[in-house]
Amino acid sequence: MTAPIKDFAKRSNGYRAAKWSEPVVMQMTGTGRRGVVFEDAPAPALPGKSARKAAPALPEVTEHDALRHYLHLSQMTLGMMGISLFGTCTMKYNPRIGERASLDHLRGLHPLQEAETLQGVLEMYDNFSDFLCEVSGMDQFVFQAGGGADAAYTHACVTRAYHASRGELQQRDQIITTIQTHPCSPATANTAGFEVITLSLEENGYPSIEQLKSVVGPRTAALMVNNPDDMGIYNPDIKEWVRIVHEAGGLCFYDHANFNGVMTRLRARELGFDACMYMLHKTFGAPKGGGGPAVGAYGCAEHLVPFLPGPVVVKDGGSYRLDADRPQSIGRVREFWGNAPQVLKAYAWARAMGAEGLREAADISVLSNNYMDWRLAQVRGVSRSNPGIDAPRMEMTRHSVEQVTEETGCSIFDISMRMTDFGIDALWLSHEPFLVPEPFTPEAGELWSKEDIDYWIDVLEHVIGEAYADPEIVKTAPHNAAIHQLTSALDEPDVWATTWRAYERKHRKQMAAE
Amino acid sequence: MSRLGLIINPVAGLGGAMGRKGSDETDIAQRATAEGRVSQAPHRAARALAAFRAQSDAPVLAGPVLPDGDAAQAFGPGALTQTAKDTLATVQAMQGQVDLILFAGGDGTARDICAANETGIPILGIPSGVKMQSGVFARSPERAGRLSAAFLADPRRRTEMVEILDLDEAARRDGRLSAQLYTVARTALDRQGARQNPKAGSTDPVGDLDAALAAYVAEMEPDTLYILGPGTTMKALKDRLGGGSLLGVDLAEGGRLTGIDLDDTALLARVRGRRVRVVLTVVGGQGFLLGRGNQQISSQVLRAAGLPPIDVICGAEKLAGLTPQELTIDTGDPTLDGTLAGYWPVITGAGRKQVVRVVA
């Protein structure tokens, strides 16, 4: 838990990030400096032209130079342990035991070993597929996709293979989605060659059945939607939507990115969906973002199983094998079996939680959001998306500081940056397009304590108070971070560089002058 | 040093409260004075200027009248005629002197400024008029001020083209809405916030639309007569067919333009007996599809063409800005409008359509 903000000013001098004058590691070269020197290291015997003519341009630093360098860099970040209510991403604590377990159990394995020597990890894959089938009502899960968008792409490819197998692919060239569905659904549908039809929101906060009916027809290949959407509004017509699309011959895909509030409360298959996707790196407790690679677990009903990417783990009596002989499979969407360490961490998390734990977590995340919603309603200038709609909000809600911006000139970007001065990570704003002006979307999930949530909202309230009292403090923030504001350099392709080689190329003159 | 020009039309908005549905009549100032009415334009300009001043210390040259407060220096003709001539003279004097013209007024003011803005200085409107159909207006005076400051601070001075529309006030007073598309103008590109959040700037509306137009042209049917509406998006489509008019309604068939800037009589003659498609974009800031700026595509033309399919091409960003999320048609023929109302798929990119509710 975090100390309340009233103690922040009293008991601390505030958050201050270290601001080291740290060179880029490529600039730290001192000729001949080394970490460990092997006197008699043999020169590798490389065939023909594969040996370098010149030594690679690597920094020459001692081991403790390197450690100090990266310690300083880490001190110049917020540390990834702050209060991050980063909506749509379902920030969770990643148990360290998961890291240990994946190291201990997977380090010595290679996916090209004979299956007889991989029985433990194959059993884990099979068990986890069963677990997610129980959660979703689907018949088979695969863990190859390297993230949520990759799983959406898997679905677009499965859709293509399914309709091709029925001789209807030429006719079914449209995928329907909604403006509040994650942009990866339309993007992957386009990539797979489909035309995308996006439905707009209407008075209830979601598109009407009439709007859906206006575009469903013989060209419909699939519906790809999330539910609830990022506003936290659950579309109660969803069963009817699925029925309408099925009647026209299309498939239905449930993007379960926003699954946290409905875990164990609904099954995608029972709503009629043919396939769904869970993000193991968000909902199922494996690290995300800077913490490690991702997994989009893709599950489907029996009629789509033949099209799944392979190989698929199959249980034969008491042993497991990899089935790669699948003539209708879409092939691979990722090398080997996807990010196996993440699958193991998510499996460990899910087994530790159990059905009861998932249900409790879902309920807490909805409760936390409704508490936040109630508190945010009392913060000056903050309004809620779809203000005229009294539908219950699930695990997150989009809010707006439009009124604060109108009255003080401080935008949500300014407010977010000022909150950094209190150790709060950048806010999650909104997916595109911004239907809500000056948006932010906090999501507490089941992790954050009431004290953490209160601290976060207290900071927001404090910063909005500053915006009204002295907007310059907010507009010029952050004041205590290692780097204050970005310059316009990010808009200038001739200036920015993400690699040392690009930096050398773009700044040659300046470097020569120095 | 960057300088901001500030035009304040002292009669802007007066006609609204007087029930005149506009302020374009030449004697509006005298009549307003007689009624004791005062324009809100100087006050709204002062609000925009305060927001501008919070972010920029660039000099502001203001005319023909000054905003409330003393944040600007007087510019333009000293003696005022109390007519549109004052605005024209000030804009002419500003040529070569300022980097952006911020103006407090409505559609009529925007038209006057465009007429005198010979060197094409970018313009931006502080909403202060009765009629504001044009796409040049910011959503509030404060937004106009902030966008002006951001524009002057932007080394690239990025702009976009917007349509300038105006209603025929005499017709409007008779109960008929009749908007004309008068011209297009450069305005400051609004990418507020994009710089601080690279994610928000990740879409490319211009590129999306360009790809959509290329795909549309590639799929045009050879035997169909295409009626192409006005506007900048449509001009880009017409350019792919060899040219065409910016403000007018053109025809294309067989992959090239076969009629430029036609009126409804000419269109009527051309559509009979043909297989026809209509291509439109959303014109101005009000979400109109038919009946504003493209009255040539009249109900008679649509009926004579057998109520042809209508394709709409419009960027997703523009659709996202609509409040409420719907488009409007007003052909002057309520029965036809009722027939056309419903859910329309709007082309927003290559392989992308967004369904939008269209109301009469």
Coordinates of C-alpha atoms in Angstrom, one line a residue, chain A residues 102-335:
Chain A
S102 CA 10.1 -21.0 -16.0
L103 CA 13.9 -20.8 -15.5
D104 CA 14.1 -24.0 -13.5
H105 CA 11.8 -26.1 -15.8
L106 CA 12.4 -24.7 -19.3
R107 CA 16.0 -23.7 -19.4
G108 CA 17.3 -27.1 -20.3
L109 CA 14.7 -27.9 -23.0
H110 CA 14.6 -27.3 -26.7
P111 CA 11.4 -27.6 -28.8
L112 CA 13.2 -29.8 -31.4
Q113 CA 13.9 -32.5 -28.8
E114 CA 12.0 -35.8 -29.3
A115 CA 8.5 -35.6 -27.8
E116 CA 9.3 -38.5 -25.4
T117 CA 11.8 -36.2 -23.7
L118 CA 9.3 -33.3 -23.4
Q119 CA 6.4 -35.0 -21.7
G120 CA 6.3 -32.5 -18.8
V121 CA 6.0 -29.4 -20.9
L122 CA 3.6 -31.0 -23.3
E123 CA 1.4 -32.1 -20.4
M124 CA 1.4 -28.5 -19.1
Y125 CA 0.3 -27.2 -22.6
D126 CA -2.5 -29.8 -22.7
N127 CA -3.6 -29.1 -19.1
F128 CA -3.7 -25.4 -19.7
S129 CA -5.7 -25.9 -22.9
D130 CA -8.2 -27.9 -20.9
F131 CA -8.3 -25.2 -18.2
L132 CA -9.1 -22.4 -20.8
C133 CA -11.6 -24.7 -22.6
E134 CA -13.4 -24.9 -19.2
V135 CA -13.2 -21.1 -18.8
S136 CA -14.5 -20.4 -22.4
G137 CA -16.5 -23.4 -23.4
M138 CA -14.2 -23.9 -26.5
D139 CA -12.8 -27.3 -27.6
Q140 CA -9.1 -26.6 -28.1
F141 CA -6.6 -23.8 -27.3
V142 CA -3.2 -23.1 -28.9
F143 CA -0.5 -20.8 -27.5
Q144 CA 1.5 -20.0 -30.6
A145 CA 0.4 -16.4 -31.2
G146 CA 2.9 -13.9 -29.8
G147 CA 0.3 -11.4 -28.5
G148 CA -3.4 -10.3 -28.7
A149 CA -3.0 -8.9 -32.2
D150 CA -1.3 -12.1 -33.4
A151 CA -4.2 -14.1 -32.0
A152 CA -6.7 -11.8 -33.8
Y153 CA -4.6 -12.4 -37.0
T154 CA -4.8 -16.1 -36.3
H155 CA -8.6 -15.8 -36.3
A156 CA -8.6 -13.8 -39.5
C157 CA -6.5 -16.6 -41.1
V158 CA -8.7 -19.4 -39.6
T159 CA -11.7 -17.5 -41.0
R160 CA -10.1 -17.5 -44.4
A161 CA -9.3 -21.2 -44.3
Y162 CA -12.8 -22.1 -43.0
H163 CA -14.6 -20.3 -45.8
A164 CA -12.1 -21.6 -48.4
S165 CA -12.8 -25.1 -47.3
R166 CA -16.5 -24.6 -48.0
G167 CA -15.8 -22.9 -51.3
E168 CA -17.2 -19.5 -50.1
L169 CA -14.1 -17.4 -49.7
Q170 CA -14.6 -15.5 -52.9
Q171 CA -18.1 -14.5 -51.8
R172 CA -17.3 -13.8 -48.1
D173 CA -14.9 -10.9 -48.2
Q174 CA -16.1 -8.7 -45.4
I175 CA -15.3 -8.8 -41.6
I176 CA -17.6 -6.7 -39.3
T177 CA -16.3 -5.0 -36.2
T178 CA -17.2 -2.0 -34.0
I179 CA -15.5 1.3 -33.5
Q180 CA -14.8 0.4 -29.8
T181 CA -13.2 -3.0 -30.7
H182 CA -9.4 -3.0 -30.3
P183 CA -7.8 -1.6 -33.6
C184 CA -6.0 -4.9 -34.1
S185 CA -9.2 -6.6 -35.2
P186 CA -9.8 -4.4 -38.2
A187 CA -6.0 -4.2 -38.9
T188 CA -5.6 -8.0 -38.9
A189 CA -8.7 -8.5 -40.9
N190 CA -7.3 -6.1 -43.6
T191 CA -4.0 -7.9 -43.5
A192 CA -5.7 -11.2 -44.1
G193 CA -7.3 -9.7 -47.2
F194 CA -10.8 -8.9 -45.9
E195 CA -12.7 -5.6 -46.3
V196 CA -13.5 -4.2 -42.8
I197 CA -16.9 -2.8 -41.9
T198 CA -16.8 -0.8 -38.7
L199 CA -20.1 -0.2 -36.8
S200 CA -20.5 3.2 -35.0
L201 CA -21.8 3.6 -31.4
E202 CA -25.4 4.7 -30.8
E203 CA -27.5 6.0 -28.0
N204 CA -27.1 2.9 -25.7
G205 CA -23.3 3.1 -26.0
Y206 CA -23.0 0.3 -28.5
P207 CA -24.2 -0.2 -32.1
S208 CA -27.9 -1.2 -32.6
I209 CA -29.1 -4.5 -33.9
E210 CA -30.5 -2.6 -36.9
Q211 CA -27.1 -1.2 -37.7
L212 CA -25.6 -4.7 -37.6
K213 CA -28.4 -6.0 -39.8
S214 CA -27.8 -3.3 -42.3
V215 CA -24.4 -4.8 -43.2
V216 CA -24.7 -8.5 -42.5
G217 CA -25.2 -10.6 -45.6
P218 CA -23.8 -13.1 -48.1
R219 CA -20.5 -11.2 -48.1
T220 CA -20.1 -11.6 -44.3
A221 CA -17.1 -13.7 -43.3
A222 CA -16.9 -13.0 -39.6
L223 CA -17.7 -10.7 -36.7
M224 CA -14.8 -9.7 -34.5
V225 CA -15.8 -7.8 -31.3
N226 CA -14.9 -7.3 -27.7
N227 CA -17.4 -7.1 -24.9
P228 CA -17.5 -5.2 -22.6
D229 CA -15.8 -2.4 -24.6
D230 CA -13.3 0.1 -23.1
M231 CA -16.1 2.2 -21.7
G232 CA -16.9 -0.8 -19.5
I233 CA -20.4 -1.1 -21.1
Y234 CA -21.5 -4.7 -21.8
N235 CA -23.6 -5.1 -25.0
P236 CA -26.6 -7.1 -23.8
D237 CA -27.7 -7.9 -27.4
I238 CA -24.5 -10.0 -28.0
K239 CA -26.3 -13.3 -28.3
E240 CA -28.7 -11.9 -30.9
W241 CA -25.7 -10.4 -32.7
V242 CA -24.0 -13.8 -32.9
R243 CA -27.3 -15.4 -34.0
I244 CA -27.7 -12.9 -36.8
V245 CA -24.1 -13.4 -38.1
H246 CA -24.4 -17.2 -37.9
E247 CA -27.7 -17.1 -39.8
A248 CA -25.9 -15.3 -42.6
G249 CA -23.1 -17.9 -42.6
G250 CA -20.3 -15.8 -40.8
L251 CA -18.1 -16.8 -37.9
C252 CA -18.0 -15.0 -34.6
F253 CA -14.7 -14.1 -32.8
Y254 CA -14.7 -12.8 -29.2
D255 CA -11.7 -10.7 -28.4
H256 CA -11.4 -11.3 -24.7
A257 CA -8.9 -8.4 -24.1
N258 CA -11.4 -7.0 -21.6
F259 CA -12.0 -10.4 -19.9
N260 CA -11.1 -9.5 -16.3
G261 CA -14.5 -8.3 -15.2
V262 CA -16.4 -11.4 -16.6
M263 CA -14.0 -14.2 -15.7
T264 CA -16.1 -17.3 -14.8
R265 CA -19.3 -15.2 -15.3
L266 CA -19.7 -16.0 -18.9
R267 CA -18.4 -18.4 -21.5
A268 CA -17.8 -17.3 -25.1
R269 CA -19.1 -20.6 -26.5
E270 CA -22.3 -20.4 -24.5
L271 CA -22.9 -16.9 -26.1
G272 CA -22.5 -18.7 -29.4
F273 CA -19.0 -17.5 -30.4
D274 CA -16.9 -19.9 -32.6
A275 CA -13.6 -18.7 -31.2
C276 CA -12.0 -16.4 -28.6
M277 CA -8.7 -15.0 -27.4
Y278 CA -7.1 -14.5 -24.0
M279 CA -4.0 -12.5 -23.3
L280 CA -1.9 -14.5 -20.9
H281 CA 0.4 -11.5 -20.4
K282 CA -2.5 -9.4 -19.1
T283 CA -5.4 -11.3 -17.7
F284 CA -3.5 -14.4 -16.7
G285 CA -0.7 -12.8 -14.7
A286 CA 2.3 -13.3 -16.9
P287 CA 4.5 -10.2 -17.4
K288 CA 3.8 -7.8 -20.2
G289 CA 5.4 -4.9 -22.0
G290 CA 8.9 -4.4 -20.8
G291 CA 8.5 -7.5 -18.6
G292 CA 8.7 -10.1 -21.3
P293 CA 7.2 -11.4 -24.4
A294 CA 3.4 -12.0 -24.8
V295 CA 1.0 -14.8 -25.6
G296 CA -2.4 -14.6 -27.2
A297 CA -4.1 -17.9 -26.3
Y298 CA -6.5 -18.7 -29.2
G299 CA -9.3 -21.1 -28.6
C300 CA -12.0 -22.4 -30.9
A301 CA -14.9 -24.7 -31.2
E302 CA -14.7 -28.2 -32.8
H303 CA -15.6 -27.1 -36.3
L304 CA -12.6 -24.7 -36.5
V305 CA -10.0 -27.1 -34.8
P306 CA -8.8 -28.6 -38.1
F307 CA -7.7 -25.0 -39.2
L308 CA -5.6 -24.2 -36.0
P309 CA -1.9 -23.4 -36.4
G310 CA 0.2 -26.4 -35.6
P311 CA 1.8 -28.4 -34.2
V312 CA -1.0 -29.2 -31.7
V313 CA -0.3 -31.1 -28.5
V314 CA -2.3 -34.4 -28.5
K315 CA -2.8 -36.8 -25.6
D316 CA -2.5 -40.5 -26.6
G317 CA -3.4 -42.7 -23.7
G318 CA -0.9 -41.8 -21.0
S319 CA 1.5 -39.8 -23.1
Y320 CA 1.7 -36.7 -25.2
R321 CA 2.8 -36.0 -28.7
L322 CA 3.0 -33.1 -31.2
D323 CA 0.6 -33.5 -34.1
A324 CA 2.0 -31.7 -37.2
D325 CA 0.1 -33.8 -39.8
R326 CA -2.8 -31.4 -40.1
P327 CA -3.7 -30.9 -43.8
Q328 CA -6.2 -28.1 -43.2
S329 CA -4.0 -26.1 -40.8
I330 CA -3.3 -22.5 -41.5
G331 CA 0.4 -23.3 -40.7
R332 CA 2.5 -21.5 -38.2
V333 CA 1.8 -18.0 -36.9
R334 CA 5.0 -18.1 -34.7
E335 CA 8.1 -20.2 -34.4

